Structure formats: structure tokens, C-alpha cells
Coordinates of C-alpha atoms (C1' of nucleotides) in Angstrom, one line a residue:
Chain A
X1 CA 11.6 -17.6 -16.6
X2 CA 15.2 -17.9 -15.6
X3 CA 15.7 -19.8 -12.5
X4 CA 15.1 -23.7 -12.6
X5 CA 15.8 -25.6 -9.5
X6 CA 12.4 -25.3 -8.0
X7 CA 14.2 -26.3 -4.5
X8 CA 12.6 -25.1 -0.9
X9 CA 13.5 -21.6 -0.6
X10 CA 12.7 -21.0 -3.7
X11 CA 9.3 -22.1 -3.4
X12 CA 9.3 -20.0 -0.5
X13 CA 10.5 -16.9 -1.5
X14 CA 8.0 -17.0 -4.6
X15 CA 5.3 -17.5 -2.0
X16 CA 5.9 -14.9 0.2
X17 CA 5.8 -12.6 -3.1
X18 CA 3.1 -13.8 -4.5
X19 CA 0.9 -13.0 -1.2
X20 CA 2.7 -9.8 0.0
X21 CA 2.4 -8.2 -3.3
X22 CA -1.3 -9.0 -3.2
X23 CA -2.7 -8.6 0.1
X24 CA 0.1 -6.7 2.1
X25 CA 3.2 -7.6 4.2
X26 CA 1.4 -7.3 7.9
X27 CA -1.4 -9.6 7.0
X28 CA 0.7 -11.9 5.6
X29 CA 1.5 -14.6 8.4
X30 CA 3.8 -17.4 7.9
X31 CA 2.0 -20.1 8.7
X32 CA 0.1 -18.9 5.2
X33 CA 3.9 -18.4 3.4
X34 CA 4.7 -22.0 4.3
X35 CA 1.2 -23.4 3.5
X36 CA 1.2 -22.2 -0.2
X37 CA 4.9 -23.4 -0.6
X38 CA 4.1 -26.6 1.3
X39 CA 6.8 -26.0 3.4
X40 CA 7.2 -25.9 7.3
X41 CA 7.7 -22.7 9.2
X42 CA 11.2 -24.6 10.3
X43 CA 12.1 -24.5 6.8
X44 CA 11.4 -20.8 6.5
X45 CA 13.3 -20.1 9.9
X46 CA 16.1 -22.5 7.9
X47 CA 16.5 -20.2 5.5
X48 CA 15.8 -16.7 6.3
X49 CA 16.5 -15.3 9.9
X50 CA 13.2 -14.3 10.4
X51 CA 10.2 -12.8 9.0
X52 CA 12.3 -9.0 8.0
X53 CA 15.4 -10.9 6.0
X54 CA 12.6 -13.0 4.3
X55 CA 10.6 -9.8 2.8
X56 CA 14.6 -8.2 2.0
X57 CA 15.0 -10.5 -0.2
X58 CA 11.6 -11.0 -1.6
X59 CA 11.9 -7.2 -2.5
X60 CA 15.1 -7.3 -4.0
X61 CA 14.5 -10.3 -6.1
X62 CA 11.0 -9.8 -7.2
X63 CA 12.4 -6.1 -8.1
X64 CA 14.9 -6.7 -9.7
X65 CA 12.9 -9.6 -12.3
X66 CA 10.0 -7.3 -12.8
X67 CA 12.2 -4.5 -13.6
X68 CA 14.3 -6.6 -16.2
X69 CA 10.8 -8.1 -17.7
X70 CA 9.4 -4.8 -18.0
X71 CA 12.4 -3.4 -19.7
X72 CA 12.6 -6.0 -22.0
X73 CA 8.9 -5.5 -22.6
X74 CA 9.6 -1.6 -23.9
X75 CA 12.8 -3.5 -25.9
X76 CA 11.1 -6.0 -27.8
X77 CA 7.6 -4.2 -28.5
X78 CA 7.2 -1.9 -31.4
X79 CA 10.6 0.2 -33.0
X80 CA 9.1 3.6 -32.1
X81 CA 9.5 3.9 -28.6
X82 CA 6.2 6.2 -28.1
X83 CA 4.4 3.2 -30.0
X84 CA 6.4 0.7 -27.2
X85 CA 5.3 2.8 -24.3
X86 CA 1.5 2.6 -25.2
X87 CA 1.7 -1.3 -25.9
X88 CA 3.5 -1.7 -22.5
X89 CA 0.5 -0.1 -20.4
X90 CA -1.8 -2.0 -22.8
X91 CA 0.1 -5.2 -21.9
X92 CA -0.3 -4.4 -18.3
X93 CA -3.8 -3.8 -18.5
X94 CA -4.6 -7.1 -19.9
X95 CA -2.1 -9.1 -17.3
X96 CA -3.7 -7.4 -14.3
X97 CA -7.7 -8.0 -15.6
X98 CA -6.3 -11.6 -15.9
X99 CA -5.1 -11.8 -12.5
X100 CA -8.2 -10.7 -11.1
X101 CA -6.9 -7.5 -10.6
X102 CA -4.4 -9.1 -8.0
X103 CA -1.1 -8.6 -9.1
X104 CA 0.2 -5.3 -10.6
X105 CA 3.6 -3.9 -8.9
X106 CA 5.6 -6.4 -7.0
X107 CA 6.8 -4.0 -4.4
X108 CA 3.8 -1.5 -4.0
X109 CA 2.1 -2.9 -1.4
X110 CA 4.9 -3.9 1.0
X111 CA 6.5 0.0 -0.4
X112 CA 3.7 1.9 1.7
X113 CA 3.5 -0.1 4.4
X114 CA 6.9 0.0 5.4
X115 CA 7.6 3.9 4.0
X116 CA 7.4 4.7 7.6
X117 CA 7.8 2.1 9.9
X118 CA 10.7 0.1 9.1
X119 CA 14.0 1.6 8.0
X120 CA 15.6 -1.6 6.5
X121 CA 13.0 -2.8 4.3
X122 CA 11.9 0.9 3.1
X123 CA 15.1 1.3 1.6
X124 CA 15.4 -1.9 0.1
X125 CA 12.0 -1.1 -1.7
X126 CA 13.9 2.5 -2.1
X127 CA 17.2 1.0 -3.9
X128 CA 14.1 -0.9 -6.3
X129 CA 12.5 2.0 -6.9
X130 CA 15.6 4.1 -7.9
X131 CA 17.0 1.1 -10.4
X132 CA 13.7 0.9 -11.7
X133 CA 14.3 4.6 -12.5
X134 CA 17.6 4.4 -13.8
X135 CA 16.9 1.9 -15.9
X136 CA 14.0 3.6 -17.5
X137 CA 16.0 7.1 -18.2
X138 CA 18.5 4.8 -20.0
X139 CA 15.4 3.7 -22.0
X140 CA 14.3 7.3 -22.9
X141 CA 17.4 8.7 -23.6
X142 CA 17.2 7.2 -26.8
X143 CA 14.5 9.7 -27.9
X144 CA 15.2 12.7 -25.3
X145 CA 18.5 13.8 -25.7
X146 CA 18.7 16.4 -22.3
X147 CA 19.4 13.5 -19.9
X148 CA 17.0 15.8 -17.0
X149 CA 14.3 15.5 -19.6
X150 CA 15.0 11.9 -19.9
X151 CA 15.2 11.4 -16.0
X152 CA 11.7 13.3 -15.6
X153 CA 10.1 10.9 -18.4
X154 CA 11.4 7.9 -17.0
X155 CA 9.5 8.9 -13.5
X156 CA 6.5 10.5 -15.0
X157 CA 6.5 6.5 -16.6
X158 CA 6.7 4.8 -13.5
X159 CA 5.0 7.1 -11.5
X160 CA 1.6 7.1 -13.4
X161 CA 2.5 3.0 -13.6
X162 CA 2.5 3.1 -9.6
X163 CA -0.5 5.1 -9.8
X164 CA -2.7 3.7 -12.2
X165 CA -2.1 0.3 -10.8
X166 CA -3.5 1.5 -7.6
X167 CA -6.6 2.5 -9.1
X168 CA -7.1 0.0 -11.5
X169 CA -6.9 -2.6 -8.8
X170 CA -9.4 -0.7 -6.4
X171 CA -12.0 0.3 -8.9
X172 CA -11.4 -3.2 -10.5
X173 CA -11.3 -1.5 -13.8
X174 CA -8.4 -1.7 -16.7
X175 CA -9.9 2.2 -17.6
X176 CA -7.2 3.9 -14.9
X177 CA -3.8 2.0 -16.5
X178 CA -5.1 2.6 -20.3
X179 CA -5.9 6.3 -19.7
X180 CA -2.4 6.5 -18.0
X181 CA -1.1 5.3 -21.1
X182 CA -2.7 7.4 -23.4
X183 CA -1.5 10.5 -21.2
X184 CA 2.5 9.3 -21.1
X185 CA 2.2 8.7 -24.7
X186 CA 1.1 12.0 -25.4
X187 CA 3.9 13.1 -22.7
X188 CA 6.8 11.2 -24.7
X189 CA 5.3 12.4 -27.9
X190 CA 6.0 16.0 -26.4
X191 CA 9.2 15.2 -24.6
X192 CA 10.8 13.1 -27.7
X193 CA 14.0 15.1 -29.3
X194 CA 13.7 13.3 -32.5
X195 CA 11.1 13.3 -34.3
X196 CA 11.5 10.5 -37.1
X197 CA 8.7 8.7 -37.6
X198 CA 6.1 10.8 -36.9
X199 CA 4.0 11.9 -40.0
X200 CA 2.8 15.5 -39.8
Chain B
X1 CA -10.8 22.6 9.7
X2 CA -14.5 21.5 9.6
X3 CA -15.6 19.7 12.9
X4 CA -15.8 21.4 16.0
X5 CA -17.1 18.5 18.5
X6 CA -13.9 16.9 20.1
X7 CA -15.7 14.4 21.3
X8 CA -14.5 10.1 21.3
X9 CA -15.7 8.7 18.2
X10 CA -14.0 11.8 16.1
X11 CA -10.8 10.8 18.6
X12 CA -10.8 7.6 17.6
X13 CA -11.7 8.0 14.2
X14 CA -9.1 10.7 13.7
X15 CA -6.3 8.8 15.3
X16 CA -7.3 5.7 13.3
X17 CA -7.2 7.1 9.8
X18 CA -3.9 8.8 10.8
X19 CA -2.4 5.3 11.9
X20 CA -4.0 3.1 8.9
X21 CA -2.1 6.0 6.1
X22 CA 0.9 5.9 8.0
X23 CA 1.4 2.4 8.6
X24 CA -1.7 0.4 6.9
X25 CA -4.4 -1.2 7.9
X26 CA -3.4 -5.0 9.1
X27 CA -0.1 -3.4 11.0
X28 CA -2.6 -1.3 13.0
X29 CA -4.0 -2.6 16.1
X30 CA -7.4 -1.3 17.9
X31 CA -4.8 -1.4 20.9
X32 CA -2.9 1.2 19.1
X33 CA -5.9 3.3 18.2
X34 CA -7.1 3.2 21.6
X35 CA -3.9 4.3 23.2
X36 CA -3.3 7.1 20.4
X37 CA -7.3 8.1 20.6
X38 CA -7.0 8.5 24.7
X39 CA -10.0 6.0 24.5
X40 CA -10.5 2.5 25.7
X41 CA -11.0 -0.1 23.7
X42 CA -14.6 -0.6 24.5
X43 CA -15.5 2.8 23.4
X44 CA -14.2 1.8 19.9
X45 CA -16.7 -0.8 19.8
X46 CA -19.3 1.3 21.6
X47 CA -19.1 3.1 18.1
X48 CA -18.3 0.9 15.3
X49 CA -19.0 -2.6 15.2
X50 CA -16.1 -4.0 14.3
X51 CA -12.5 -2.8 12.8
X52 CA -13.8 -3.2 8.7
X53 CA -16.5 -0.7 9.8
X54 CA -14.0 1.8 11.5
X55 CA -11.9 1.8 8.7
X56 CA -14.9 2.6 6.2
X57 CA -15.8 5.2 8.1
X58 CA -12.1 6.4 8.0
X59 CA -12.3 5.9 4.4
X60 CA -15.2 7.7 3.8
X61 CA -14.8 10.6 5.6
X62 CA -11.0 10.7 4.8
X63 CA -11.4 10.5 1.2
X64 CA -14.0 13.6 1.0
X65 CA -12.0 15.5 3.6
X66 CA -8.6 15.6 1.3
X67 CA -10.5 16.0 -1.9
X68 CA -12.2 18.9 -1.1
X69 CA -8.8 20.1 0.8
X70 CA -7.3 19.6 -2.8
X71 CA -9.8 21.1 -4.6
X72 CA -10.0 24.0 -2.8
X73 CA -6.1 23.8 -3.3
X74 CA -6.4 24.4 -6.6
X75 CA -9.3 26.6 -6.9
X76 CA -8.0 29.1 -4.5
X77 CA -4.4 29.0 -6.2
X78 CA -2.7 31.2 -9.2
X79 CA -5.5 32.0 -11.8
X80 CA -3.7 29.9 -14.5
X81 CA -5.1 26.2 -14.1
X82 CA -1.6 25.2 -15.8
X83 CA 0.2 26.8 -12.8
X84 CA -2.2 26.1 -10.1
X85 CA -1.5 22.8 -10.8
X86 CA 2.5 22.7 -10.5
X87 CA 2.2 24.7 -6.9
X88 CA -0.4 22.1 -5.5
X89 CA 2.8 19.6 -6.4
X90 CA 5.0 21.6 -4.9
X91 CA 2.6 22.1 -1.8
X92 CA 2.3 18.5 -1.5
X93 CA 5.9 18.1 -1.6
X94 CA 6.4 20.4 1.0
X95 CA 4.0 18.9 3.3
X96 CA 5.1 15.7 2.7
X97 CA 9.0 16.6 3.5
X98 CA 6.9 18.3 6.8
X99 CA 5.4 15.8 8.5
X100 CA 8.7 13.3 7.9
X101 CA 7.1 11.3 4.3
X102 CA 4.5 10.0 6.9
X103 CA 1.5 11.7 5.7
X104 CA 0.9 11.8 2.0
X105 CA -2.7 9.7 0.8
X106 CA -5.0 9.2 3.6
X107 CA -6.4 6.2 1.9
X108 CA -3.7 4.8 -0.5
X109 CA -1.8 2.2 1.9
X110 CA -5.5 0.6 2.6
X111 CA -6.5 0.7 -1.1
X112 CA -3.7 -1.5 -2.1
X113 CA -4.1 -3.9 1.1
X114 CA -7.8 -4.5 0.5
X115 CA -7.9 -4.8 -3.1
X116 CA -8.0 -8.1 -3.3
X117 CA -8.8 -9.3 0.1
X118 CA -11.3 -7.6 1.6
X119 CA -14.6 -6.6 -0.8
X120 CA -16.4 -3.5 1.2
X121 CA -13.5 -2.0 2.1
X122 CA -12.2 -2.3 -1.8
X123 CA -15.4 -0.7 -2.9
X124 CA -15.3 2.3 -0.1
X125 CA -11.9 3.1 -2.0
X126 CA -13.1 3.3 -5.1
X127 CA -15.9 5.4 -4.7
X128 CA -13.7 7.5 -3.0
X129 CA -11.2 7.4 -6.4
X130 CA -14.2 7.8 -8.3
X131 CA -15.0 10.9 -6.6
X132 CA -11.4 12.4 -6.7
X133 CA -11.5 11.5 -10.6
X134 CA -14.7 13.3 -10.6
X135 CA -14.0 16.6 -9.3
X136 CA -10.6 16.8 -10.8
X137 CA -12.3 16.2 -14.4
X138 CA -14.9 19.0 -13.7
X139 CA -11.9 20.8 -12.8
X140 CA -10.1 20.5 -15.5
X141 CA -13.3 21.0 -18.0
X142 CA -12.5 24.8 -17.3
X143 CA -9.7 24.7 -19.7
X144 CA -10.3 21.6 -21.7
X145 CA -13.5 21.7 -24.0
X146 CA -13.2 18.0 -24.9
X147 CA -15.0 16.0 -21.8
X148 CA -13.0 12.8 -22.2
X149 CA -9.9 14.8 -22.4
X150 CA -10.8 16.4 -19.4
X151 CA -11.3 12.9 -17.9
X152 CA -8.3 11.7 -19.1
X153 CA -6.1 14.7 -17.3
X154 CA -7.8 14.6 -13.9
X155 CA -6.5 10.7 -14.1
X156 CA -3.4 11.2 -14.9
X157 CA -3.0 14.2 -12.4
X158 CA -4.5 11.8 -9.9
X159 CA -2.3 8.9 -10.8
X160 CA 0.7 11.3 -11.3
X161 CA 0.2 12.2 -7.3
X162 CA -0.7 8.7 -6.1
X163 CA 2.8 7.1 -8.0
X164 CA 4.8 10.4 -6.8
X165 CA 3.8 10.1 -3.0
X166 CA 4.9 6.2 -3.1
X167 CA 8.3 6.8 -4.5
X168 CA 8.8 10.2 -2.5
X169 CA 7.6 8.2 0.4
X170 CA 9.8 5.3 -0.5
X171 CA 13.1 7.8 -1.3
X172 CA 12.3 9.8 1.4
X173 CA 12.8 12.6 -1.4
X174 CA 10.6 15.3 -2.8
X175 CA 12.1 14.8 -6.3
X176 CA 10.0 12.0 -7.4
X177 CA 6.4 15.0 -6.7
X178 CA 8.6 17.6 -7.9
X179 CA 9.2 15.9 -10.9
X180 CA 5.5 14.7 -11.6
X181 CA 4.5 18.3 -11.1
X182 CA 6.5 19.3 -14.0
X183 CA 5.5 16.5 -16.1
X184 CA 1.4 16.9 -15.3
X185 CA 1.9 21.3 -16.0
X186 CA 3.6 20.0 -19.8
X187 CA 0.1 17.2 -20.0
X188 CA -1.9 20.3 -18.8
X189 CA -0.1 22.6 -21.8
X190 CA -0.7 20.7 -24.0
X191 CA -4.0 19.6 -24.0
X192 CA -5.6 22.9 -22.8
X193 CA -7.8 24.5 -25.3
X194 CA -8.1 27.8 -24.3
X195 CA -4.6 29.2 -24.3
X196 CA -5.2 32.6 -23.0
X197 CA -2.7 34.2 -20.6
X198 CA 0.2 31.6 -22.1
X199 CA 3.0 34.0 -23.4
X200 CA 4.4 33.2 -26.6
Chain C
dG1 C1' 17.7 -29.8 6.0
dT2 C1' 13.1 -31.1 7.7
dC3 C1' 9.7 -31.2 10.9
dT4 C1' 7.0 -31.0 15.6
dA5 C1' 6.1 -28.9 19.7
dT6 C1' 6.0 -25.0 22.2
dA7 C1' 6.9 -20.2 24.3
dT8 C1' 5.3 -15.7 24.6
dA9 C1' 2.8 -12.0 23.1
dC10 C1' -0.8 -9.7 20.9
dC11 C1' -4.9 -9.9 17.9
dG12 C1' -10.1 -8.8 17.3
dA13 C1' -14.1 -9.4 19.8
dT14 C1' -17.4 -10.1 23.8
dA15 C1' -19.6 -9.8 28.5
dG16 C1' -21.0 -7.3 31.9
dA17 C1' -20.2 -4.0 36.0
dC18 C1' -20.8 0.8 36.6
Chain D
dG1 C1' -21.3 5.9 27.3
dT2 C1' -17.1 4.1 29.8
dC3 C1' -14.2 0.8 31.4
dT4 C1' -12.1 -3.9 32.9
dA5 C1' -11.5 -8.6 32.3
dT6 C1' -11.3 -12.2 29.5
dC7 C1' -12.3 -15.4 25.6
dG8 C1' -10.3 -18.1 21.7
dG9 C1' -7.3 -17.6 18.1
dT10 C1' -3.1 -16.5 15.8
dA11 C1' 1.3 -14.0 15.4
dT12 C1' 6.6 -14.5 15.3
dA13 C1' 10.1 -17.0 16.9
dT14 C1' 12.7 -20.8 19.3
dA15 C1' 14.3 -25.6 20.9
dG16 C1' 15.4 -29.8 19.7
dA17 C1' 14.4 -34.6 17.7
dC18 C1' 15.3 -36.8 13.5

DNA sequence: GTCTATATACCGATAGAC
DNA sequence: GTCTATCGGTATATAGAC
């Protein structure tokens, strides 16, 4: 999407996100990292200090894309934004059956396992988590005008995301992330200050 | 609350679930159980076969431990469904800022490692999911008529909490439960059917 | 910057005495 | 049913040639 040069740590970096976002940060080894980026392990030791710095930056990177695409997702979808908000948990519906129900939230994975057992990376996925937020109350203050009411929408949003991804994935079943939607719809529809738009 | 027999296997498989929702699955060592069980690694073995069928039994028995636990929860709360549900958020809050954001979902770190890598395990969470989801929507049938309303509001209440304890756990903050709370008491409101006891 | 070889430690699992 | 010793394998990380 953005970056071009497909050079070594880049390769590497996508990699490592690709399999910690699927199957976990502790069961990920390196020797797997540098096999699907058909690198060495030297070349990863070359560019990241160890295995820590590696998933830093993997957090903050991967963050920090998904949470632009998804914004631009709610931007470019339908003018109503209750309308925008029920297309975007439609969209991520059909990208997560298409994966194989494999890759949902970039972060969520390596976010539990780390909550409580290392202070670095949990608040990297932390500082993620509260741009994420941030970004999305921007989003709904369009329509909510009490900027609390906007902040609560934005995490009841990615909350139920967060959620519904988790059980979408396990029950291997698009049912979780579409009912999710229908309920935040509903929310918005209830939260929303302005009501143009909506016939009576 | 339920099991009287302190004997190994409920050692080990108590100190194993406690591990694998703290810190996840792959991070946790039978080493680590042993030594936090008091038990010796060949008693572990003595009673499961391997660590994929500890952790199923931790699964298992987890899951229907903390959905009755909520259940009861809500069924033994204020009389108003609408605000029984806000003060088991708050509840889980509390205990959550209790135990240090360590204990939140006793399966939810597992779910997200093993859904994609590791089939039995993947289907012992979603049965468990599919039992939550269950319960809640008989719950909820008290006070909604229409059944796949009622579905739909036990999923979003159970997505709600899943996506609130990761950021909570993440920000080390109760806000992000606090706020769902609110959010899944305005869902409840408004899709209630019987409004009796609601003030005007 | 890339790659090989290796150090040290721990992993899950097994065998067998008691 | 409990416990010790140990197997083969892999983990992260390092040293150093090229």
C-alpha cells in the first residue's frame, strides 16, 4: 500500500506480523520469522536487537497502518456515517472468512499475551490501542456532538471489533462480527446528535 | 466455590488455567505448572496425556466455571436486567483492577493463539463461546420477546466484555469496561420490550 | 550486510525405579 | 500415583568469517 522498497527488514518485519498476529508471539520462533522472509536469523539479529525490539516495532508499525486503513475505510464508505459503520464490520467479515479466519486484529494476539508479562511491549500495544481510540472519537464526533458520548462510541466500536473478532475467529463463523455490527449500528443510530438523514 | 477434593490433578489443572489466561498458552511451560501446582512433572503426565489435552481440560472446565459465575452474576444482581447488567461491568472492572489486569477471560489469550493453529483446542473454545452466547441469549429472552434480538444482545454483551478486558488489560485502566458497560445498558434500553420499572 | 556455526538453556515427552 | 533422569529437539542469542 505505501511502502515500496521490499528490502530485508522489511521483509522481515512483515513476517513477523503476519505470523504473530495469527498464531501468537511465544510460539513464534525465529528461525520460522526468517524462513518466510527468506532471510537468515543474522539478518534479523542485523536489524533488530533481539527478539523484544523486533515485536516493538512490528506493533507500532502494523498499528499504526491498520488503524489508518480502517479509518479510511469509515471515510470513503457510504456519506452517512451509521450506514459507514455497518459496511465497515461487513467489510471485515468478508476479509477475515477470506483469510481463513486468520487474520483479524494485527495486535490482539500479541496484546493478551504480553498484558501481563512484559512491561515494554504491553504499552506499545497500549499507545496502539489508545490512537486507535482517538482516532475513532475524531470520527464520531461528527455525528455526536458531547465529545464523552463521542469517546464512549469510539470504544464501544473497537471494543465489540476486538471482541467479535475473537469469536469469529474461534467459532470460525462471520455470524459474531456481523451481529456486532448490527448492534453498534443500532448504538450510533441512538448516540448520533444529528439526525439528517434518517426518514421517520 | 464448587470442588472440595484438593487433590493433584485439580492443583495442576487450577494452576494451569491460571498461567495459560495470564500469560497464554505457548509462553507457559509444564515446568512452570509443575512448580506453581507443587507437583512434579510426571504427575502432569500421570493425568493428561500431553499439554493440548491439559489445556482442553482447562478450557472446558474454565469456560463453564466463569459462565455460570456470570450468570449467576446477573441473576442474583438488581432486579432490572438493564441495571444488572451495568454492575456486572462494573464488578468486572473491579476485579480486574484487583487482581493487577491479570485475570480477566479464562480462556480468551488461548482462543486467539489456537485459532488458527491448533484444531481441538480451536473447537474446545468455541463450544465454550457457544455456550456463553447461549445462556446470555436465554438471559436476555426475559426482557426481549424477539429471539434473534435476544441473540443478538447476549453477543454484543459478550463481545462488549471480551474487547473491554483486552484494552483495560492492555491500558491497564478500567475505563475501557466502564465504558462498554454504559454502552451495552443504552443496547439493553433500547431493545428491551417490556419496559416496566423504566421511569419516564 | 549476509551468512554459518555454535553456545546455553529450556521445551515437551518418555522410561522406569519406587 | 510419585518422582528422577534423560531423550531429542528447538529456543534465543552470539561470534566471527566473508
Amino acid at each position: 500500500m505505501a511502502a515500496p522498497p521490499n528490502d530485508t527488514r522489511d521483509r522481515i518485519a512483515q513476517a513477523a506480523g503476519e505470523l504473530f498476529r495469527r498464531q501468537g508471539y511465544s510460539a513464534t520462533g525465529l528461525q520460522q520469522i526468517a524462513a518466510a522472509s527468506q532471510a537468515r536469523i543474522g539478518s534479523i539479529y542485523h536489524f533488530f536487537p533481539n527478539k523484544d525490539a523486533l515485536a516493538e516495532a512490528v506493533i507500532r508499525a502494523g498499528g499504526a497502518a491498520y488503524g489508518a486503513m480502517v479509518l479510511a475505510l469509515l471515510e470513503h464508505g457510504p456519506d452517512d456515517p451509521v450506514e459507514a459503520l455497518g459496511a465497515a464490520f461487513a467489510r471485515a467479515a468478508d476479509d477475515l472468512a477470506a483469510t481463513g479466519y486468520a487474520d483479524a486484529c494485527p495486535i490482539a494476539t500479541i496484546a493478551l499475551e504480553v498484558a501481563s508479562t512484559n512491561e515494554p511491549l504491553r504499552r506499545a500495544t497500549a499507545e496502539v490501542f489508545t490512537a486507535w481510540t482517538d482516532g475513532l472519537a475524531a470520527w464520531c464526533a461528527r455525528f455526536v456532538a458531547d465529545p464523552e458520548g463521542a469517546r464512549d462510541l469510539a470504544t464501544a466500536i473497537l471494543t465489540s471489533l476486538e471482541g467479535a473478532f475473537m469469536l469469529s475467529r474461534a467459532l470460525r463463523d462471520p455470524g459474531p462480527l456481523l451481529a456486532a455490527g448490527r448492534s453498534v449500528t443500532r448504538l450510533a443510530t441512538a448516540m448520533r446528535t444529528d439526525p439528517a438523514g434518517t426518514p421517520p
